[in-house]
Amino acid sequence: MQKHALIVGISGVNGRALAEKLLHEGWQVSGLSRGRGAVPEGCASLTADLTDETAVREALKDVKPDALFFSVWARQDTEKENIRVNGAMVRNVIEALGDRLEGAHVALITGLKHYLGPFEAYGKGAVPVTPFREEQGRQPVDNFYYAQEDEVFAGAEKYDYRWSVHRPHTIVGYALGNAMNMGQTLAVYATLCREKGWPFIFPGSPEQWNGVVDVTDAGLLAEQLLWAATSPEAANEDFNSVNGDVFRWNWMWPRLAAYFGVEAADYPAQIMPLENRMQEAEAAWTEIATRYQLRETDINKLVSWWHTDADLGRPMEAFTDMSKSRKAGFTGYRSSLDSFTELFDKLKEEKVIPQ
């Protein structure tokens, strides 16, 4: 019989890639979201405010998934509020489905802030040695990832489902209107630099410029999620999820520059975050998008300066070990340079950035 997947957060980078993978593999796919982004073609769309327990119950009253995937968060002003709001969203879905989850698989996507701490605590405590390994456990700080995990674990005890937790690094993938989209942000930034003659300056820290780093292709994460949902070896385990190669930004940056036909600037004397330098970007993008007849003239629907600054501004080296899932049977791999250039090709094809 055809398997049914419910993806919470289907319109984001992760949810879209996962939906496309599952559809390709013959699954029926439903997506639950706040309705702010387009659902991939072929998926059933369910809409609810995930913080509203009653609305979630109503939206899911007829749903019985074989696999439930969480890729959702709502940014709040403090980590305590992140814990309250984001933990509740996971709990509301699990409780709405209840006994219909018996025997199913529930997967939660978090990230490397599991090891690094939340944005407001970056660099303020001890960071595990690189590469990060699942056995290193939790940091002694407030973290909404832990709250979401605890909701998944509690639900498994109550409703007898199996689970997996997936920790990608920075996601590289296609989805418009997403708040955590460094690849697309860099594509728009490079386009602005080319069209306006601005210097293509790396906006991050010297530790990121010189240190070893990795990223996660959204398609690779989708492969791991599907593997975990169908593999006995993945039951009730947590897994890092990255491409499998590593690089340094001082190697990657000139190659991204070459793709866009701009010159990579020398590393600056001090960190130069994008959010502090992009005051003219909104008007400039409107002009560029109009001139090239691009599909989106509002740059705020394409970029996340703050999130890209947070990723590239980390004051420490950050990359992960993939041995645990390799030993369990997952052997997926991507070239990180290819992840970026394939995304850029897609953005051109979809007329998000000019040729």
Tab-separated table of C-alpha atoms in Angstrom, residues 116 119 122-123 169-170 182 202-209 213 249 267 271-274 305-318:
chain	number	residue	atom	x	y	z
A	116	LEU	CA	26.951	25.290	19.622
A	119	PHE	CA	22.092	32.278	18.720
A	122	TYR	CA	27.090	31.629	20.664
A	123	GLY	CA	30.640	31.493	21.922
A	169	HIS	CA	24.560	22.206	9.304
A	170	THR	CA	23.719	25.211	7.124
A	182	MET	CA	22.223	31.128	3.169
A	202	PHE	CA	33.156	37.703	2.923
A	203	PRO	CA	30.942	38.930	5.780
A	204	GLY	CA	31.981	36.467	8.458
A	205	SER	CA	34.568	35.843	11.151
A	206	PRO	CA	38.250	34.943	10.670
A	207	GLU	CA	37.525	31.605	12.372
A	208	GLN	CA	34.994	30.793	9.669
A	209	TRP	CA	37.188	32.164	6.872
A	213	VAL	CA	33.435	23.897	7.798
A	249	TRP	CA	35.592	29.582	3.127
A	267	TYR	CA	39.478	39.224	3.648
A	271	ILE	CA	34.244	41.400	10.331
A	272	MET	CA	31.726	43.067	7.996
A	273	PRO	CA	28.222	41.593	8.500
A	274	LEU	CA	25.775	41.897	5.633
A	305	TRP	CA	21.001	38.806	6.118
A	306	TRP	CA	20.785	38.144	9.869
A	307	HIS	CA	20.840	34.369	9.543
A	308	THR	CA	23.710	34.331	7.056
A	309	ASP	CA	25.637	36.684	9.353
A	310	ALA	CA	24.992	34.331	12.270
A	311	ASP	CA	26.223	31.307	10.306
A	312	LEU	CA	29.311	32.951	8.858
A	313	GLY	CA	30.071	35.020	11.955
A	314	ARG	CA	30.562	32.115	14.336
A	315	PRO	CA	33.670	32.688	16.459
A	316	MET	CA	34.629	29.037	16.280
A	317	GLU	CA	35.249	26.229	13.815
A	318	ALA	CA	32.172	24.087	13.166
